Short mmCIF file of C-alpha atoms in Angstrom, two decimals:
data_model
loop_
_atom_site.label_atom_id
_atom_site.label_comp_id
_atom_site.label_asym_id
_atom_site.label_seq_id
_atom_site.Cartn_x
_atom_site.Cartn_y
_atom_site.Cartn_z
CA MET A 1 56.68 53.70 82.02
CA LYS A 2 54.16 54.61 79.36
CA LYS A 3 54.40 52.87 76.08
CA ALA A 4 55.19 55.25 73.23
CA ARG A 5 52.23 55.72 70.88
CA LYS A 6 52.87 54.23 67.51
CA ARG A 7 52.84 56.89 64.79
CA LEU A 8 51.10 56.30 61.52
CA PRO A 9 53.19 56.52 58.36
CA ALA A 10 53.05 59.94 56.73
CA ALA A 11 51.26 58.54 53.67
CA VAL A 12 48.45 57.11 55.80
CA GLY A 13 48.02 60.36 57.69
CA LYS A 14 47.83 62.27 54.45
CA HIS A 15 45.27 59.83 53.04
CA GLU A 16 43.09 60.23 56.14
CA GLU A 17 43.19 63.99 55.80
CA GLN A 18 41.91 63.70 52.25
CA LEU A 19 38.95 61.49 53.14
CA PRO A 20 36.40 64.18 54.04
CA TRP A 21 36.49 66.23 50.84
CA LYS A 22 36.61 63.24 48.50
CA LYS A 23 33.80 61.60 50.42
CA GLN A 24 31.71 64.75 50.22
CA LYS A 25 32.46 65.13 46.53
CA LEU A 26 31.31 61.59 45.78
CA LEU A 27 28.08 62.26 47.64
CA ASP A 28 27.53 65.57 45.82
CA ILE A 29 28.07 63.94 42.42
CA HIS A 30 25.74 61.05 43.29
CA GLN A 31 23.01 63.44 44.43
CA ALA A 32 23.42 65.67 41.36
CA LEU A 33 23.17 62.70 39.00
CA ASN A 34 20.01 61.44 40.69
CA SER A 35 18.23 64.78 40.92
CA ASP A 36 15.33 65.25 38.51
CA PRO A 37 16.23 67.20 36.48
CA VAL A 38 19.91 66.39 36.79
CA ASP A 39 21.77 69.10 38.75
CA ILE A 40 24.11 70.16 35.96
CA GLU A 41 25.53 73.13 37.84
CA SER A 42 26.69 70.86 40.67
CA LEU A 43 28.27 68.47 38.16
CA ARG A 44 30.09 71.37 36.52
CA ARG A 45 31.40 72.52 39.87
CA ALA A 46 32.57 69.00 40.64
CA ALA A 47 34.37 68.74 37.29
CA VAL A 48 36.14 72.07 37.79
CA SER A 49 36.96 71.90 41.50
CA GLU A 50 39.96 70.18 43.05
CA GLY A 51 40.51 66.65 41.80
CA GLY A 52 37.97 66.93 39.00
CA LEU A 53 35.72 63.89 38.61
CA LEU A 54 38.11 61.65 40.57
CA THR A 55 37.71 58.36 38.62
CA ASP A 56 37.05 57.13 35.10
CA ASP A 57 33.90 55.37 36.25
CA ILE A 58 32.48 58.67 37.45
CA ARG A 59 33.54 60.31 34.19
CA ARG A 60 31.53 57.72 32.28
CA LYS A 61 28.45 58.96 34.15
CA VAL A 62 29.13 62.70 34.26
CA TRP A 63 30.72 63.49 30.89
CA PRO A 64 27.54 62.56 28.96
CA LYS A 65 25.45 64.78 31.23
CA LEU A 66 27.79 67.74 30.74
CA LEU A 67 27.17 67.38 27.00
CA SER A 68 23.45 66.51 27.19
CA ILE A 69 23.90 62.97 25.83
CA ASN A 70 21.32 60.27 26.51
CA VAL A 71 23.31 57.11 27.29
CA TYR A 72 20.30 55.01 26.27
CA ASN A 73 20.19 56.53 22.81
CA LEU A 74 23.75 56.28 21.51
CA PRO A 75 24.63 56.13 17.81
CA ALA A 76 25.25 52.77 16.22
CA LYS A 77 28.76 51.51 15.68
CA PRO A 78 30.30 52.68 12.40
CA SER A 79 29.22 50.67 9.38
CA LYS A 80 31.67 48.58 7.39
CA ASP A 81 31.65 51.07 4.50
CA VAL A 82 32.57 54.11 6.66
CA ARG A 83 36.06 54.18 5.14
CA GLU A 84 34.98 53.99 1.52
CA ASP A 85 35.82 57.03 -0.63
CA HIS A 86 36.27 59.34 2.35
CA ARG A 87 38.29 62.45 1.57
CA ASP A 88 40.17 62.32 4.88
CA TYR A 89 40.77 58.58 5.08
CA ARG A 90 44.48 58.61 4.25
CA GLN A 91 45.33 61.48 6.59
CA VAL A 92 43.33 59.98 9.46
CA VAL A 93 45.09 56.62 9.05
CA LEU A 94 48.51 58.30 8.99
CA ASP A 95 47.76 60.28 12.16
CA VAL A 96 46.33 57.30 14.01
CA ARG A 97 49.27 55.08 13.08
CA ARG A 98 51.59 57.71 14.58
CA SER A 99 49.60 57.93 17.80
CA MET A 100 51.13 54.94 19.59
CA ARG A 101 52.43 57.03 22.48
CA ARG A 102 48.87 58.07 23.36
CA PHE A 103 48.06 54.51 24.43
CA PRO A 104 48.95 53.17 27.89
CA LYS A 105 52.46 51.81 28.28
CA GLY A 106 52.43 48.06 28.49
CA MET A 107 49.24 47.64 26.46
CA ARG A 108 49.39 44.56 24.30
CA VAL A 109 50.01 45.24 20.63
CA ASP A 110 46.85 43.46 19.50
CA GLU A 111 44.73 45.46 21.98
CA ARG A 112 46.25 48.72 20.80
CA GLU A 113 45.67 47.82 17.17
CA VAL A 114 41.99 47.12 17.85
CA LEU A 115 41.64 50.54 19.49
CA GLN A 116 43.46 52.22 16.61
CA GLU A 117 41.03 50.67 14.13
CA GLN A 118 38.14 51.90 16.28
CA LEU A 119 39.75 55.33 16.41
CA ILE A 120 39.87 55.51 12.61
CA ASP A 121 36.25 54.43 12.28
CA ILE A 122 35.00 56.85 14.95
CA ILE A 123 36.65 59.83 13.30
CA LEU A 124 35.41 58.95 9.83
CA ASP A 125 31.91 58.18 11.11
CA VAL A 126 31.57 61.57 12.83
CA LEU A 127 32.87 63.33 9.71
CA ARG A 128 30.64 61.37 7.34
CA ARG A 129 27.51 62.21 9.34
CA ASN A 130 28.55 65.87 9.64
CA PRO A 131 29.78 66.92 6.19
CA GLN A 132 30.14 70.53 7.35
CA LEU A 133 33.06 69.42 9.55
CA HIS A 134 36.64 69.23 8.27
CA TYR A 135 39.25 67.00 9.85
CA TYR A 136 42.37 68.62 11.30
CA GLN A 137 45.60 67.05 12.51
CA GLY A 138 45.30 66.84 16.28
CA TYR A 139 41.62 65.89 16.28
CA HIS A 140 42.59 62.26 16.80
CA ASP A 141 44.41 63.23 20.02
CA ILE A 142 41.09 64.33 21.50
CA VAL A 143 39.18 61.31 20.18
CA VAL A 144 41.65 58.78 21.61
CA THR A 145 41.34 60.33 25.07
CA PHE A 146 37.62 59.68 25.14
CA LEU A 147 37.96 56.25 23.52
CA LEU A 148 40.28 55.07 26.28
CA VAL A 149 37.76 56.10 28.95
CA VAL A 150 34.23 55.61 27.59
CA GLY A 151 34.48 53.16 24.69
CA GLU A 152 33.52 53.34 21.02
CA LYS A 153 29.79 54.23 20.94
CA MET A 154 29.95 56.83 23.69
CA THR A 155 33.00 58.40 22.05
CA ILE A 156 31.05 58.84 18.81
CA ALA A 157 28.28 60.64 20.69
CA ILE A 158 30.71 62.82 22.63
CA MET A 159 32.78 63.75 19.58
CA GLU A 160 29.72 64.58 17.51
CA LYS A 161 28.55 66.96 20.22
CA LEU A 162 31.98 68.53 20.82
CA SER A 163 32.71 68.82 17.09
CA ASN A 164 29.57 70.88 16.61
CA HIS A 165 30.20 73.08 19.65
CA HIS A 166 33.49 73.39 21.59
CA LEU A 167 35.70 72.26 18.69
CA ARG A 168 33.56 73.59 15.86
CA ASP A 169 35.81 76.47 14.83
CA PHE A 170 38.86 74.20 14.49
CA MET A 171 36.89 72.19 11.94
CA ASP A 172 36.37 74.94 9.37
CA PRO A 173 37.84 74.54 5.86
CA THR A 174 40.50 77.12 6.78
CA MET A 175 42.43 77.96 9.96
CA ASP A 176 41.08 81.52 10.12
CA SER A 177 38.85 80.86 13.14
CA THR A 178 41.57 78.87 14.90
CA LYS A 179 44.02 81.75 14.44
CA HIS A 180 41.43 84.16 15.76
CA ILE A 181 41.01 82.11 18.94
CA LEU A 182 44.80 82.01 19.37
CA ASN A 183 44.75 85.80 19.13
CA TYR A 184 42.97 85.96 22.49
CA LEU A 185 46.22 84.93 24.16
CA MET A 186 48.15 88.19 23.92
CA PRO A 187 45.34 90.48 25.16
CA ILE A 188 44.98 88.23 28.24
CA LEU A 189 48.72 88.49 28.94
CA GLU A 190 48.63 92.24 28.39
CA ARG A 191 45.98 92.71 31.09
CA VAL A 192 47.83 90.58 33.63
CA ASP A 193 51.53 91.17 32.98
CA ARG A 194 52.28 94.06 30.64
CA GLU A 195 56.05 93.50 30.89
CA LEU A 196 55.73 89.87 29.80
CA HIS A 197 53.36 90.82 27.01
CA ASP A 198 55.72 93.50 25.68
CA PHE A 199 58.69 91.11 25.85
CA MET A 200 56.83 88.54 23.76
CA ILE A 201 55.73 91.19 21.27
CA ARG A 202 59.34 92.35 20.84
CA SER A 203 60.49 88.77 20.34
CA GLU A 204 57.89 88.34 17.56
CA VAL A 205 57.16 84.83 18.87
CA GLY A 206 53.49 85.06 18.00
CA THR A 207 51.07 82.43 19.31
CA ILE A 208 51.75 79.41 17.11
CA PHE A 209 53.58 77.70 20.01
CA ALA A 210 50.16 77.23 21.65
CA LEU A 211 48.44 75.76 18.59
CA SER A 212 48.88 72.11 19.56
CA TRP A 213 47.84 72.92 23.13
CA LEU A 214 44.59 74.43 21.96
CA ILE A 215 43.43 72.05 19.23
CA THR A 216 44.21 68.86 21.17
CA TRP A 217 43.07 70.16 24.57
CA TYR A 218 46.68 69.51 25.66
CA GLY A 219 46.41 65.79 24.93
CA TYR A 220 49.32 65.95 22.51
CA VAL A 221 51.76 67.71 24.83
CA LEU A 222 51.13 66.07 28.22
CA SER A 223 52.67 62.67 28.85
CA ASP A 224 50.70 61.77 31.99
CA PHE A 225 47.20 60.62 31.04
CA ARG A 226 45.90 61.58 34.49
CA HIS A 227 46.73 65.22 33.82
CA VAL A 228 45.01 65.07 30.43
CA LEU A 229 41.84 63.70 32.02
CA ARG A 230 41.91 66.36 34.72
CA LEU A 231 41.98 69.06 32.04
CA TYR A 232 39.21 67.37 30.05
CA ASP A 233 37.00 67.45 33.14
CA PHE A 234 37.74 71.16 33.37
CA PHE A 235 37.19 72.00 29.69
CA LEU A 236 33.98 69.96 29.35
CA ALA A 237 32.45 71.97 32.19
CA SER A 238 33.70 75.36 30.98
CA HIS A 239 33.36 77.94 28.22
CA PRO A 240 34.80 76.82 24.83
CA LEU A 241 37.59 79.40 25.09
CA MET A 242 38.84 78.12 28.45
CA ALA A 243 41.64 76.19 26.72
CA ILE A 244 43.19 79.48 25.55
CA TYR A 245 42.88 80.95 29.06
CA PHE A 246 44.71 77.89 30.33
CA ALA A 247 47.42 78.57 27.75
CA ALA A 248 47.72 82.08 29.16
CA VAL A 249 48.17 80.89 32.74
CA ILE A 250 50.88 78.46 31.63
CA VAL A 251 52.80 81.31 30.01
CA LEU A 252 52.24 83.50 33.07
CA TYR A 253 53.43 80.70 35.33
CA ARG A 254 56.65 80.55 33.30
CA GLN A 255 57.10 84.31 33.03
CA LYS A 256 60.51 84.35 34.77
CA GLU A 257 61.89 81.77 32.31
CA VAL A 258 60.47 83.71 29.38
CA LYS A 259 61.85 87.06 30.49
CA SER A 260 65.26 85.49 31.16
CA SER A 261 65.55 84.06 27.65
CA GLU A 262 66.94 85.79 24.59
CA CYS A 263 64.36 88.17 23.21
CA ASP A 264 64.04 86.59 19.78
CA MET A 265 61.47 84.38 18.12
CA ALA A 266 63.58 81.20 18.02
CA SER A 267 64.54 81.30 21.70
CA VAL A 268 61.11 82.13 23.08
CA HIS A 269 59.33 79.71 20.76
CA HIS A 270 61.70 76.89 21.71
CA LEU A 271 61.20 77.57 25.43
CA LEU A 272 57.42 77.70 25.29
CA SER A 273 57.16 74.72 22.96
CA GLN A 274 58.72 72.52 25.66
CA MET A 275 55.78 71.85 27.95
CA PRO A 276 56.82 71.15 31.57
CA GLN A 277 55.34 67.90 32.83
CA ASP A 278 55.24 68.94 36.50
CA LEU A 279 52.86 71.89 36.29
CA PRO A 280 50.70 72.66 39.37
CA TYR A 281 47.48 71.81 37.53
CA GLU A 282 45.00 72.58 40.30
CA GLU A 283 46.58 75.98 40.89
CA LEU A 284 46.56 76.76 37.15
CA ILE A 285 42.95 75.64 36.73
CA GLY A 286 41.92 77.97 39.55
CA ARG A 287 43.88 80.83 38.03
CA ALA A 288 42.37 80.23 34.58
CA GLN A 289 38.90 80.42 36.11
CA SER A 290 39.73 83.69 37.83
CA LEU A 291 41.18 85.12 34.63
CA PHE A 292 38.07 84.18 32.70
CA MET A 293 35.93 86.00 35.26
CA SER A 294 38.08 89.14 35.34
CA CYS A 295 38.86 89.21 31.60
CA PRO A 296 35.88 87.63 29.80
CA PRO A 297 35.99 87.22 26.01
CA SER A 298 33.57 90.12 25.58
CA LEU A 299 36.09 92.43 27.24
CA LEU A 300 39.03 91.11 25.21
CA THR A 301 37.31 91.68 21.87
CA GLN A 302 38.05 95.39 22.30
CA SER A 303 41.70 94.60 21.58
CA ALA A 304 43.07 95.66 18.21
CA ALA A 305 44.38 92.12 17.71
CA LEU A 306 40.83 90.77 17.81
CA GLN A 307 39.03 92.12 14.79
CA PRO A 308 35.34 91.17 14.48
CA HIS A 309 35.04 87.48 13.66
CA ASN A 310 32.19 85.05 14.22
CA ILE A 311 33.35 82.26 16.52
CA ILE A 312 30.66 79.58 16.32
CA ALA A 313 31.59 78.02 19.67
CA ILE A 314 31.02 81.38 21.39
CA SER A 315 27.82 82.32 19.56
CA THR A 316 26.16 78.95 20.27
CA PHE A 317 27.43 78.44 23.83
CA THR A 318 24.45 79.95 25.66
CA ASP A 319 22.00 77.75 23.77
CA PHE A 320 24.25 74.75 24.34
CA GLN A 321 24.35 75.37 28.09
CA THR A 322 20.58 75.81 28.20
CA SER A 323 20.09 72.48 26.44
CA THR A 324 21.85 70.66 29.29
CA LEU A 325 19.56 71.94 32.05
CA ARG A 326 16.48 69.72 31.62
CA GLN A 327 18.03 66.26 31.55
CA ARG A 328 16.43 63.33 33.33
CA PRO A 329 18.53 61.06 35.55
CA ASP A 330 19.66 57.76 34.05
CA SER A 331 17.28 55.81 36.29
CA VAL A 332 14.34 57.62 34.66
CA LEU A 333 15.76 57.24 31.16
CA ARG A 334 16.25 53.54 31.79
CA GLN A 335 12.65 53.16 33.02
CA GLN A 336 11.34 55.00 29.97
CA LEU A 337 13.27 52.62 27.74
CA GLU A 338 11.95 49.59 29.61
CA ASN A 339 8.38 50.92 29.36
CA ARG A 340 8.70 51.36 25.61
CA HIS A 341 10.06 47.86 25.34
CA GLU A 342 7.19 46.40 27.41
CA ASN A 343 4.64 48.25 25.28
CA GLN A 344 6.19 46.87 22.13
CA LEU A 345 6.25 43.33 23.52
CA ALA A 346 2.52 43.64 24.22
CA LEU A 347 1.90 44.16 20.50
CA PRO A 348 1.22 41.18 18.22
CA MET A 349 4.49 39.86 16.74
CA SER A 350 3.51 40.97 13.26
CA THR A 351 3.18 44.59 14.36
CA GLN A 352 6.31 44.85 16.51
CA PRO A 353 8.87 47.34 15.19
CA ALA A 354 12.10 45.94 13.81
CA SER A 355 13.92 47.97 16.45
CA THR A 356 12.70 45.77 19.33
CA ASN A 357 15.86 43.68 19.42
CA GLN A 358 17.92 46.82 19.40
CA LEU A 359 15.94 48.14 22.37
CA ILE A 360 16.66 44.94 24.28
CA LYS A 361 20.37 45.34 23.58
CA MET A 362 20.25 48.98 24.65
CA ALA A 363 18.50 48.08 27.90
CA VAL A 364 21.06 45.43 28.74
CA TRP A 365 23.92 47.77 27.87
CA GLY A 366 22.37 50.56 29.89
CA LEU A 367 21.91 48.46 33.00
CA SER A 368 25.42 47.09 32.93
CA ALA A 369 27.56 49.85 31.47
CA THR A 370 25.73 52.89 32.78
CA LEU A 371 23.98 52.25 36.07
CA GLY A 372 26.19 49.33 37.04
CA ALA A 373 29.50 50.95 36.18
CA ALA A 374 28.76 54.12 38.07
CA ALA A 375 27.26 52.38 41.08
CA LEU A 376 30.14 49.92 41.21
CA ALA A 377 32.65 52.73 40.83
CA VAL A 378 31.16 54.72 43.69
CA ALA A 379 30.95 51.60 45.83
CA GLN A 380 34.51 50.53 45.14
CA THR A 381 35.86 54.02 45.69
CA ALA A 382 33.91 54.35 48.91
CA MET A 383 35.21 50.99 50.13
CA ASP A 384 38.75 52.24 49.52
CA TRP A 385 38.16 55.46 51.41
CA ALA A 386 35.53 54.65 54.04
CA PRO A 387 33.32 51.51 54.20
CA GLU A 388 30.59 53.30 56.16
CA PHE A 389 30.17 55.68 53.22
CA LEU A 390 28.28 52.95 51.35
CA SER A 391 25.31 53.30 53.67
CA GLN A 392 25.13 57.01 52.85
CA LEU A 393 25.12 56.48 49.10
CA PHE A 394 22.84 53.48 48.82
#
């Protein structure tokens, strides 16, 4: 009598089925990062496609490239006087103190308090060095997301870049530009589901229900940090208006609930303000991409609701994308830094720049936190999925 073949648990079988695409994605990301110049288009595809960037260690390598940030030339930590006489100090402190739920459950109080102090300093430092920017409530929800993944100095660099591009219009003295971006929502709905659009128009619900979604990149309304990170991968690799397209696909996904509610502002606003926590994120990301392709912003501006208005994030996006295309891989940047350091060491002590010590610190940080973190992350992930994958990567 033949012995019955032992069946693998369902979870193991499912994990094995997932190995090929994750393995291939890791390899694609590794190759894109090490191309010279860096293959930004492949990194964007990886950030947008299923699973996003997979791990925080990979995000620490890819996010800076998506924003054209040199990890060996990060801004200094905020100075001790960053809080002095700042116009937004009190509001920033109030918002940060109320942000406890944005930190991981179970985090020690003293650890959280250290991060909250860093959060305050990062926000004020970015604002102080960019006086054209105005703080808005919700900005801290974006900053804390990056702080929890990449640390203080990298967060400053990321937020300075985002604040002058993707988030720039939210940081005007008034909310006029923010309202204008929200006004893209209804024309998108009208093109996809006229019945839903007309129902919402009759209810007079407006678009204010989506304000916190838009200006926090959904960080404020999603309770699972993994989902927030997945969306950040998506938004960092996409057009600045993609967050409003994602708002549209959420409303479209819930169209049956909306149409079944009372057709009045209070009922519809209450329904849409309650964000479901079990959304099919990959499906919605794919649908948002398709919507953006079929209904680009240039097409939507013909709507009567979208009167001519200069959106800085849109007008500067082409130049921003172009600026990301000629980046050198981190291995080259690290070698350039080491060469500069060796040249400076060859000089007589009296002629060495005062920045030599700083260069040493940057080199050490770069080797450990940049190359080491990413390499270790890829290695550890590969070990989890397939040990033989190591030989392919290294």
